[in-house]
C-alpha positions as a printed NumPy array, in Angstrom:
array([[-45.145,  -7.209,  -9.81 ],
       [-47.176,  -4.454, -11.356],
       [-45.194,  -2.463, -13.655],
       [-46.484,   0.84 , -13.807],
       [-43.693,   2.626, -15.143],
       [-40.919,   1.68 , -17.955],
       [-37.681,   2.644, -18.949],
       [-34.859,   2.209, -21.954],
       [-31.704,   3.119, -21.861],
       [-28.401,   2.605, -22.191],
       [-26.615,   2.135, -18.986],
       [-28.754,   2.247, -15.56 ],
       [-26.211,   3.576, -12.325],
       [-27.93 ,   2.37 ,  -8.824],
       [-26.777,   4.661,  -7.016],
       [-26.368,   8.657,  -6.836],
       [-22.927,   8.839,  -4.448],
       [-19.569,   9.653,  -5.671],
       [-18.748,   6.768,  -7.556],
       [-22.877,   6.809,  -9.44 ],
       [-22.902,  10.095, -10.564],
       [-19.424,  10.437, -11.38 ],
       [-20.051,   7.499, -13.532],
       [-23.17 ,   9.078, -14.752],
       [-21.46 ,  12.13 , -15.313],
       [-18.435,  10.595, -17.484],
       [-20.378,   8.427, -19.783],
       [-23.11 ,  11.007, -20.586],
       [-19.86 ,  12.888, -21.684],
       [-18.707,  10.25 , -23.68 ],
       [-22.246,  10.181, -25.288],
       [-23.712,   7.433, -23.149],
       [-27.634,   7.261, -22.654],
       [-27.159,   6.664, -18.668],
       [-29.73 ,   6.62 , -15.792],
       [-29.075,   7.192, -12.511],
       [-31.245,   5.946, -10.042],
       [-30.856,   7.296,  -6.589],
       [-33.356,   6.24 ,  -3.685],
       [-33.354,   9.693,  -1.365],
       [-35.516,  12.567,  -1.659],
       [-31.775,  14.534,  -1.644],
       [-28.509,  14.383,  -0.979],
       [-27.943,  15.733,   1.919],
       [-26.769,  13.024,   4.817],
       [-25.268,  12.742,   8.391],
       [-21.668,  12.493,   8.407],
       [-20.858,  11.438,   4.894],
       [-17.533,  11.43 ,   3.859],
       [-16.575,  14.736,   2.265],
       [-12.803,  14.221,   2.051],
       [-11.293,  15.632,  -1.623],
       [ -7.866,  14.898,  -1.68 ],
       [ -5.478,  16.494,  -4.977],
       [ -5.832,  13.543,  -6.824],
       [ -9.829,  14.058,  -7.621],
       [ -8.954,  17.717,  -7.925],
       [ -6.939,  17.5  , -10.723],
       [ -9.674,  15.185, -12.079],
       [-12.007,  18.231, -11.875],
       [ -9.263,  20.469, -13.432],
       [ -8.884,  18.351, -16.379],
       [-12.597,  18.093, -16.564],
       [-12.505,  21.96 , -16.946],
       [-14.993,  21.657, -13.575],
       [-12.211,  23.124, -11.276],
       [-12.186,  26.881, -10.818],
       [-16.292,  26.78 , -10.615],
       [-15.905,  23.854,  -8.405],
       [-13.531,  25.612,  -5.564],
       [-16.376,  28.635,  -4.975],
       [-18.724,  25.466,  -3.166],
       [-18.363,  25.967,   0.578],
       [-15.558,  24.08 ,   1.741],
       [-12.28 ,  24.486,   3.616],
       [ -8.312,  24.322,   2.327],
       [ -6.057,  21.485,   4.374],
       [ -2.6  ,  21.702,   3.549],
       [ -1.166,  19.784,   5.99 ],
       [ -1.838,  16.871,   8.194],
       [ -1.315,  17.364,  11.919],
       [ -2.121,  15.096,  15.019],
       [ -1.103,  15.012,  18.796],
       [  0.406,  11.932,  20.095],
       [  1.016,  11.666,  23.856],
       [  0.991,  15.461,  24.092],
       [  3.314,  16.271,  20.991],
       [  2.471,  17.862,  17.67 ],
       [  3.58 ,  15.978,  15.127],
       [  3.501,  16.47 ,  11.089],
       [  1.645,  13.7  ,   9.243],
       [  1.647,  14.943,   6.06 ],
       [  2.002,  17.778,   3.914],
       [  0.48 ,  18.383,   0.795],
       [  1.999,  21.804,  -0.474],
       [  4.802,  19.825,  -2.324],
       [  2.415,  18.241,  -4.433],
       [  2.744,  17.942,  -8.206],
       [ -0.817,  19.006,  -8.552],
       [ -2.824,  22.489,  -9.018],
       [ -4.274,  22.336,  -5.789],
       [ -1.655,  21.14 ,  -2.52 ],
       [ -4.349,  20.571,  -0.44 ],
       [ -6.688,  18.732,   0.463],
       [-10.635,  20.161,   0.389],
       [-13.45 ,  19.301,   3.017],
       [-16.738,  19.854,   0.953],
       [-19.873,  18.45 ,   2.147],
       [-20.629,  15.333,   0.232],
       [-24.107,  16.842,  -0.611],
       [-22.869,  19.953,  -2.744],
       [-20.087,  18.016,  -4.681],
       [-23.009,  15.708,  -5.561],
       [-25.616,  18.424,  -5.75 ],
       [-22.784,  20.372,  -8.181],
       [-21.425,  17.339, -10.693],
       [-25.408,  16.321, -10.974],
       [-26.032,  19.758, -12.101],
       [-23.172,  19.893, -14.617],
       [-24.032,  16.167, -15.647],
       [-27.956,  17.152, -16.423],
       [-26.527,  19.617, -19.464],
       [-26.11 ,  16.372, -21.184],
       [-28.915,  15.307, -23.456],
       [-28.039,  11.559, -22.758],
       [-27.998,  12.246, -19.063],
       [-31.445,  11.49 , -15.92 ],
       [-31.052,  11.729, -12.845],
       [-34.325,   9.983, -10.913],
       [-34.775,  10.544,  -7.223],
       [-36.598,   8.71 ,  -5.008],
       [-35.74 ,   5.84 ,  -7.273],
       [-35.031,   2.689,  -4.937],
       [-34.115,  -0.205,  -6.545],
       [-35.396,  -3.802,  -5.223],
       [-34.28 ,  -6.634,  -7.625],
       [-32.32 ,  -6.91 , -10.726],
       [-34.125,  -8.352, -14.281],
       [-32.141, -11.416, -15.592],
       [-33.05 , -13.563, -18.338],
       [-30.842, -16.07 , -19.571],
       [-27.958, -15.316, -16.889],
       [-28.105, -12.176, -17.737],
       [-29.016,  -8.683, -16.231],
       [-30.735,  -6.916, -18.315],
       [-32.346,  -3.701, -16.375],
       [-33.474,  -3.94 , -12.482],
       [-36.91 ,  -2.872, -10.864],
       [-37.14 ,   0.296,  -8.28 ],
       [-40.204,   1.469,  -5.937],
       [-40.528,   5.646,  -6.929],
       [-43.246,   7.677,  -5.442],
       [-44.848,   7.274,  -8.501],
       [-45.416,   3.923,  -8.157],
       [-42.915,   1.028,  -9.884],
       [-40.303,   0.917, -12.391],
       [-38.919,  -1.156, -14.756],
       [-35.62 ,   0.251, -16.23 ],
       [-33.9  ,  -2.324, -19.001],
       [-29.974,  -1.376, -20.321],
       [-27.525,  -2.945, -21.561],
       [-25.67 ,  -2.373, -18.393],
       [-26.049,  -1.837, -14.649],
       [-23.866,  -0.189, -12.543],
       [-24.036,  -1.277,  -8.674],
       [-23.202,   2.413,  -7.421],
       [-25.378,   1.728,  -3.981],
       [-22.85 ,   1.662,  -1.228],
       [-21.38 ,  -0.973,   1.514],
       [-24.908,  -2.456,   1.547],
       [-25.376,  -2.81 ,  -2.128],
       [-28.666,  -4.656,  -3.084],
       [-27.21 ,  -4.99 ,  -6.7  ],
       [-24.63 ,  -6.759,  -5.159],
       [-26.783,  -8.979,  -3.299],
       [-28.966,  -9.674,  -5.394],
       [-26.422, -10.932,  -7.97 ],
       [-25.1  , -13.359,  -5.92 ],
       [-21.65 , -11.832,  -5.732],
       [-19.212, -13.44 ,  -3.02 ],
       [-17.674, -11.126,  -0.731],
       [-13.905, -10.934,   0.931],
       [-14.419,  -9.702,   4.443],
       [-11.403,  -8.228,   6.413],
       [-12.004,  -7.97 ,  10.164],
       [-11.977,  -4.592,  11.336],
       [-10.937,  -4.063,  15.366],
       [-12.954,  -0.822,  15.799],
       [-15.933,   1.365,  15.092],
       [-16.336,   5.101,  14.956],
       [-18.363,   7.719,  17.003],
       [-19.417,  10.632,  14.947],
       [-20.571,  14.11 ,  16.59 ],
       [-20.748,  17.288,  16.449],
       [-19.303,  20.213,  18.937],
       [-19.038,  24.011,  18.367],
       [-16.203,  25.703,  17.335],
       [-14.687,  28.829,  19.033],
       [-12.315,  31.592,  18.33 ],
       [ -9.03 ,  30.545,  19.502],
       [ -9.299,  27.409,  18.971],
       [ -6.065,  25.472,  17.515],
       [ -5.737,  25.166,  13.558],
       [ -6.749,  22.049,  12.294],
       [ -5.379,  18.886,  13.225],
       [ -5.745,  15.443,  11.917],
       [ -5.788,  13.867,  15.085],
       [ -5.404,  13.04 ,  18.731],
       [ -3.532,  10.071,  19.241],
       [ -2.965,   9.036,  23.036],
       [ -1.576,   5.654,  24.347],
       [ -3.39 ,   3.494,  21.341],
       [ -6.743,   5.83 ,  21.498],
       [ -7.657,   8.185,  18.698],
       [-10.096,  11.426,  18.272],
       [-10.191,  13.091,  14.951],
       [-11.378,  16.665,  14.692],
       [-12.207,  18.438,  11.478],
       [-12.516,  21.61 ,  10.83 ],
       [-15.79 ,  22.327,   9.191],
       [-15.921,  26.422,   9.664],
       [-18.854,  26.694,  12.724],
       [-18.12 ,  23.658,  14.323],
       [-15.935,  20.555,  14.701],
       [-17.044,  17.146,  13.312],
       [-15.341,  14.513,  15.755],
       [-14.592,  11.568,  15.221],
       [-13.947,   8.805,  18.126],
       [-12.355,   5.559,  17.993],
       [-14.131,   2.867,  20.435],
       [-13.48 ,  -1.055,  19.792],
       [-15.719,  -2.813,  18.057],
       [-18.696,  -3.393,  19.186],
       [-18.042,  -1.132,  21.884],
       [-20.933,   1.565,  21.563],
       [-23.264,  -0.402,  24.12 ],
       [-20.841,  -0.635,  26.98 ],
       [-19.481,   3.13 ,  26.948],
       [-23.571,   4.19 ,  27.177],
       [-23.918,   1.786,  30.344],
       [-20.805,   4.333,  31.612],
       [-23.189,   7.17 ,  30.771],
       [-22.598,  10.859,  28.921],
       [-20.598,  12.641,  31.842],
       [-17.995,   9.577,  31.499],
       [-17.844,   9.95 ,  27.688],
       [-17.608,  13.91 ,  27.379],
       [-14.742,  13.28 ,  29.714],
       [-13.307,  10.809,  27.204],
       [-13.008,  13.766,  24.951],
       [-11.777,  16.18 ,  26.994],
       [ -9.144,  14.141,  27.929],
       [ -7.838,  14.052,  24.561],
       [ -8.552,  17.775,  23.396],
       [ -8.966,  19.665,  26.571],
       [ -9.809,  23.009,  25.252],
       [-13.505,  21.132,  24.228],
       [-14.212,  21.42 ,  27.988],
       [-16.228,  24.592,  27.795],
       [-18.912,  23.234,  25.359],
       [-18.688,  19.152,  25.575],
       [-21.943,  19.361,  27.447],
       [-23.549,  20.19 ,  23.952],
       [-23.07 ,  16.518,  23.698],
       [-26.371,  15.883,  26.014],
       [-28.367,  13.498,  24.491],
       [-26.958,   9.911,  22.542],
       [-29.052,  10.926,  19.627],
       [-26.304,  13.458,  18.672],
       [-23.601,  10.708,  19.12 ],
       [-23.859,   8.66 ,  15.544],
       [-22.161,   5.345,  15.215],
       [-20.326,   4.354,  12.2  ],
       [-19.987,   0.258,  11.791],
       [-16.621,   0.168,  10.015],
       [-16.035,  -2.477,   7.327],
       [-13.332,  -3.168,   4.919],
       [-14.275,  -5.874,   2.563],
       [-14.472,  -6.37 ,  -1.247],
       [-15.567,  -8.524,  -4.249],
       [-13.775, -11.433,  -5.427],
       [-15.203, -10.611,  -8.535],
       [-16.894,  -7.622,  -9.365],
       [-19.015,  -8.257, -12.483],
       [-21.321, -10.94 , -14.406],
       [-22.772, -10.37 , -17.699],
       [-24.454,  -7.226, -17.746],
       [-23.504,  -5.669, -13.985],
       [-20.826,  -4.119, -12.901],
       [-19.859,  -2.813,  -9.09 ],
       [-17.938,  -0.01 ,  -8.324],
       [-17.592,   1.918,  -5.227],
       [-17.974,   0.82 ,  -1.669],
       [-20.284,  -1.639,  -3.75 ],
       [-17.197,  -3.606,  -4.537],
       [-15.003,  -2.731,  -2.062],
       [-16.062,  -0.838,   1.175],
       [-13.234,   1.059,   2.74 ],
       [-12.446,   2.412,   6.768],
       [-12.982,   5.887,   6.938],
       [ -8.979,   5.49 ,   7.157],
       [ -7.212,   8.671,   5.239],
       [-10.271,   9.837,   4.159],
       [ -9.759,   7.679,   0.653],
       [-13.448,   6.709,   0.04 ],
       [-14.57 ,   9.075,  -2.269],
       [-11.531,   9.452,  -4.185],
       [-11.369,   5.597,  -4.665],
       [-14.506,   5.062,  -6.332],
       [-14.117,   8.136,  -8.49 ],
       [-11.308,   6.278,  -9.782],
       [-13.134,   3.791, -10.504],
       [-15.983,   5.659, -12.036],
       [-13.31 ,   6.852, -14.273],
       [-11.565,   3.834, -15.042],
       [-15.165,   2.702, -15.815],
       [-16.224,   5.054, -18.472],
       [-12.634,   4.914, -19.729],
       [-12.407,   1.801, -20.73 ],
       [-16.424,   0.928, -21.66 ],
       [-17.358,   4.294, -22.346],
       [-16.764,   4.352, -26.184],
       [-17.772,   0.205, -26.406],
       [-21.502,   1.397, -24.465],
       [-21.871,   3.788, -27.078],
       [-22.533,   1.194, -29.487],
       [-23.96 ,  -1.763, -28.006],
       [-23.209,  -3.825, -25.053],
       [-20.441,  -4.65 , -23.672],
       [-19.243,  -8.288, -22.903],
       [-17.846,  -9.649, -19.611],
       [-14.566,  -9.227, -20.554],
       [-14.519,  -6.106, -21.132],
       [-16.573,  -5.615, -17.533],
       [-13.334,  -8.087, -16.416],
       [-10.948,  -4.765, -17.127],
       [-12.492,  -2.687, -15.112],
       [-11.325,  -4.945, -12.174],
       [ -8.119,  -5.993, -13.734],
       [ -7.217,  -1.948, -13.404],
       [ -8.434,  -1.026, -10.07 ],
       [ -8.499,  -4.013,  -8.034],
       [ -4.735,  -3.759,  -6.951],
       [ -4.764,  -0.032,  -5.716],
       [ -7.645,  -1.17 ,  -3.58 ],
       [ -5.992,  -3.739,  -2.214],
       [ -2.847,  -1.89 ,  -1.535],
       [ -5.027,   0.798,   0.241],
       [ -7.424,  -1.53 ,   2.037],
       [ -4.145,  -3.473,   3.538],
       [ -2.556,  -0.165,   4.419],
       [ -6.151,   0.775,   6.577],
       [ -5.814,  -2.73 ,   8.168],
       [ -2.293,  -1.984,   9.11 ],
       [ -3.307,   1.048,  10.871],
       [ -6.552,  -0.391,  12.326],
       [ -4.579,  -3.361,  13.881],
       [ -1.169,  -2.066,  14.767],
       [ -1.452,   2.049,  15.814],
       [ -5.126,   3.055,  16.265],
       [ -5.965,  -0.136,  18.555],
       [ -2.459,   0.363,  20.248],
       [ -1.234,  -3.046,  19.295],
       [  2.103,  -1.522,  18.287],
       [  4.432,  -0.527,  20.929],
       [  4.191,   2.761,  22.487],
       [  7.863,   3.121,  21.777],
       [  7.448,   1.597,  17.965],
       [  4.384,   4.426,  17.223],
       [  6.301,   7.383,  18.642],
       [  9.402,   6.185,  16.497],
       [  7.569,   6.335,  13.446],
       [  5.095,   9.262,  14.516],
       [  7.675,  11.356,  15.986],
       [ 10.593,  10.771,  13.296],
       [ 11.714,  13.658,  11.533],
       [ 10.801,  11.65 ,   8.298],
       [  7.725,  12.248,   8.775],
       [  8.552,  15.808,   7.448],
       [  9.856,  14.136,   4.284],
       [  6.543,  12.662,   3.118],
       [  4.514,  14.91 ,   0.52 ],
       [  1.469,  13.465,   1.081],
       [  0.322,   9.526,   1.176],
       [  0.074,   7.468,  -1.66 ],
       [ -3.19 ,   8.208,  -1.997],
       [ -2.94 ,  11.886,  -2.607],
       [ -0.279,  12.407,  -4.844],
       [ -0.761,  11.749,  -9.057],
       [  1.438,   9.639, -10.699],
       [  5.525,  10.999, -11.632],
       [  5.005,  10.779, -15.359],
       [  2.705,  12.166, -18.137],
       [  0.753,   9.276, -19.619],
       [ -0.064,   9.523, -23.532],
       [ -3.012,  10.461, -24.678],
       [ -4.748,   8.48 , -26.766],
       [ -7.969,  10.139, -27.428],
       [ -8.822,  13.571, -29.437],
       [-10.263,  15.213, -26.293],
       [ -8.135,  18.356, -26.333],
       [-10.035,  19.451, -29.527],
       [-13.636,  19.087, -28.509],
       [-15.351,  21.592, -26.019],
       [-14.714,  20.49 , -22.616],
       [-18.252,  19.22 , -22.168],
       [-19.102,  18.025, -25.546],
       [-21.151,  14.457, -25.435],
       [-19.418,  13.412, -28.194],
       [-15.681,  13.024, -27.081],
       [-13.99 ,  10.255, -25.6  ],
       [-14.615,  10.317, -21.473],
       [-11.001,  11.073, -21.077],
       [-10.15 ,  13.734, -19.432],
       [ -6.667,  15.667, -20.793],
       [ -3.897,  15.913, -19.508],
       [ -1.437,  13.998, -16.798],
       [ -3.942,  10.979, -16.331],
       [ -4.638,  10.383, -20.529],
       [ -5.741,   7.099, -20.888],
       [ -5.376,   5.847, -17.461],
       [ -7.712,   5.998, -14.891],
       [ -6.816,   8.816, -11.921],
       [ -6.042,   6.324,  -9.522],
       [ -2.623,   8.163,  -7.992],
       [ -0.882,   4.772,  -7.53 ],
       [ -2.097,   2.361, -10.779]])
């Protein structure tokens, strides 16, 4: 290969989603030279999960990111609703919460990235190159030592002392380092549209549910992203039954959608997610680490994606942030990234499969799901796991409290409830 271009740094992140350029933005903090290497012209993107859920926005207030954060477009959720067989039932509600903000925020994935890239390029140790795709990883000796990217520019050779596999549920980092991958088999896939929004329309629910079928409708201001169940593999099969037969599909669960479901006149508006849950068995060799839906991809499921791999962008940069400084970093200490995060994915991953298997498919009993849907304890919850910080104040190990809040030179930590932890809400 014809090198045309060359780079040296520090750390390279493939990958500019949540869990990349949170990463990024962490260990340029912490003083890191990091690049991140994103393929896209942008970051804008079809249907992207944009769910923020209190955890991550304490993150931001301990960051000092928070109140200039909240003035990007987005909308407030502070409780979970959804409509089974007719009835409105309470899910969850967030106003309870422990936290700053009780409630969740719906931002579109392309400013939160568009807005922590901005505040991560103030770093000297900080680039961010677009149009960057990455092809193959540089090994010598067993170990990776930098990877090589197609730009418009021509090619790239980027050497670190670590890679980060940041690039999604079809990671070529991942591939191409030969890590073996735990799938879980997932009953369903999701069809993602688009349908105006009206005045009078009900306040925003979480979802429809309706004898073991689902629709999910968010609120997103002008319009309402939907979201509809179909079994797997199903998307060929309901196009044979033709548009008129699927806009009555979704009238049948939200009826008040009858007036405009005709907007829905061409299959080219009708996206479909393939959902996968599946992770790493290990997520590291010397030199590489994965994070993100690289090492574990996760069902759009409670909206947890995002906030999952900015955990583990923090755990990351918490615990190899001050080591990358320095040098490199061995295996081992690659080995507790894993050791940290690896059993709130699991917990969350089996909780999706669960809920994928026994109540969205309708495997459970009618008369099981209303008695857990409908029970008044349902009012009791503050929020799942997922959502809510941990009960206790961790120490705080680091001096971070007497730097300025975006210093390069202190420790990645952020201050306050999370210390030395990562912000996982449940490890």
């Amino acid at each position: 290969m014809n090198i045309s271009e060359k780079l040296q740094t520090r750390c390279v992140i493939v990958g500019g989603g949540p869990a990349g350029m949170m990463a990024g933005y962490l260990l340029a903090r912490a003083g890191v030279q990091v690049a991140v290497l994103e393929k896209h012209a942008d970051f804008n993107r079809d249907f992207r999960g944009d769910t923020i859920h209190p955890s991550t926005l304490e993150l931001m207030h301990e960051l000092g990111l928070l109140d200039e954060f909240l003035k990007q477009p987005h909308q407030e959720v502070r409780e979970l609703r959804g409509v089974v067989n007719g009835q409105v039932v309470p899910i969850a509600d967030f106003t309870r919460l422990p936290t700053r903000c009780k409630f969740i925020a719906f931002m579109p994935q392309c400013d939160f990235l568009n807005f922590l890239s901005g505040h991560a390029k103030r770093f000297p140790t900080f680039q961010l190159h677009m149009e960057t795709e990455v092809v193959d990883l540089l090994i010598e000796n067993g170990r990776v030592i930098g990877v090589r990217a197609k730009t418009a520019r021509g090619e790239l050779e980027a050497r670190s002392d670590l890679v980060i596999g940041a690039d999604g549920r079809h990671s070529i980092v991942q591939a191409r380092a030969g890590l073996e991958r735990r799938e879980f088999g997932v009953p369903i896939d999701v069809l993602w549209m688009r349908i105006s929004k009206k005045r009078g329309d009900p306040e925003q629910s979480f979802g429809f549910f309706q004898h073991g079928k689902l629709l999910v409708l968010l609120d997103r201001g002008d319009y309402w992203q939907c979201g509809f169940v179909i079994p797997k593999g199903g998307f060929d099969e309901i196009k044979a039954r033709g548009l008129p037969e699927f806009q009555n599909d979704i009238v049948s669960f939200a009826g008040f959608l009858r007036d405009r479901v005709a907007e829905l006149d061409d299959w080219s508006k009708i996206k479909l997610l393939t959902v996968q849950i599946n992770r790493l068995r290990v997520w590291c060799r010397d030199g590489l680490l994965c994070i993100g839906d690289s090492a574990h991809a996760m069902s759009p499921a409670g909206g947890v994606g995002i906030n999952l791999a900015i955990q583990d962008a923090v755990a990351t940069a918490n615990l190899l942030g001050e080591k990358l400084r320095n040098g490199p970093v061995s295996v081992d200490d690659l080995r507790k990234v894993q050791a940290r995060r690896e059993w709130p994915t699991r917990l969350i991953q089996g909780m999706q499969v669960f809920i994928h298997h026994w109540i969205v498919t309708g495997r459970a009993s009618r008369e099981k799901l209303d008695a857990v849907l409908l029970s008044g304890r349902s009012r009791d919850r503050v929020g799942p796991c997922w959502a809510r910080p941990p009960p206790h104040r961790s120490r705080n190990l680091d001096n971070a409290a007497a730097a300025p809040r975006e210093s390069a030179a202190p420790s990645v930590r952020p201050r306050g409830r999370f210390g030395p932890a990562c912000c996982c809400p449940i490890c």
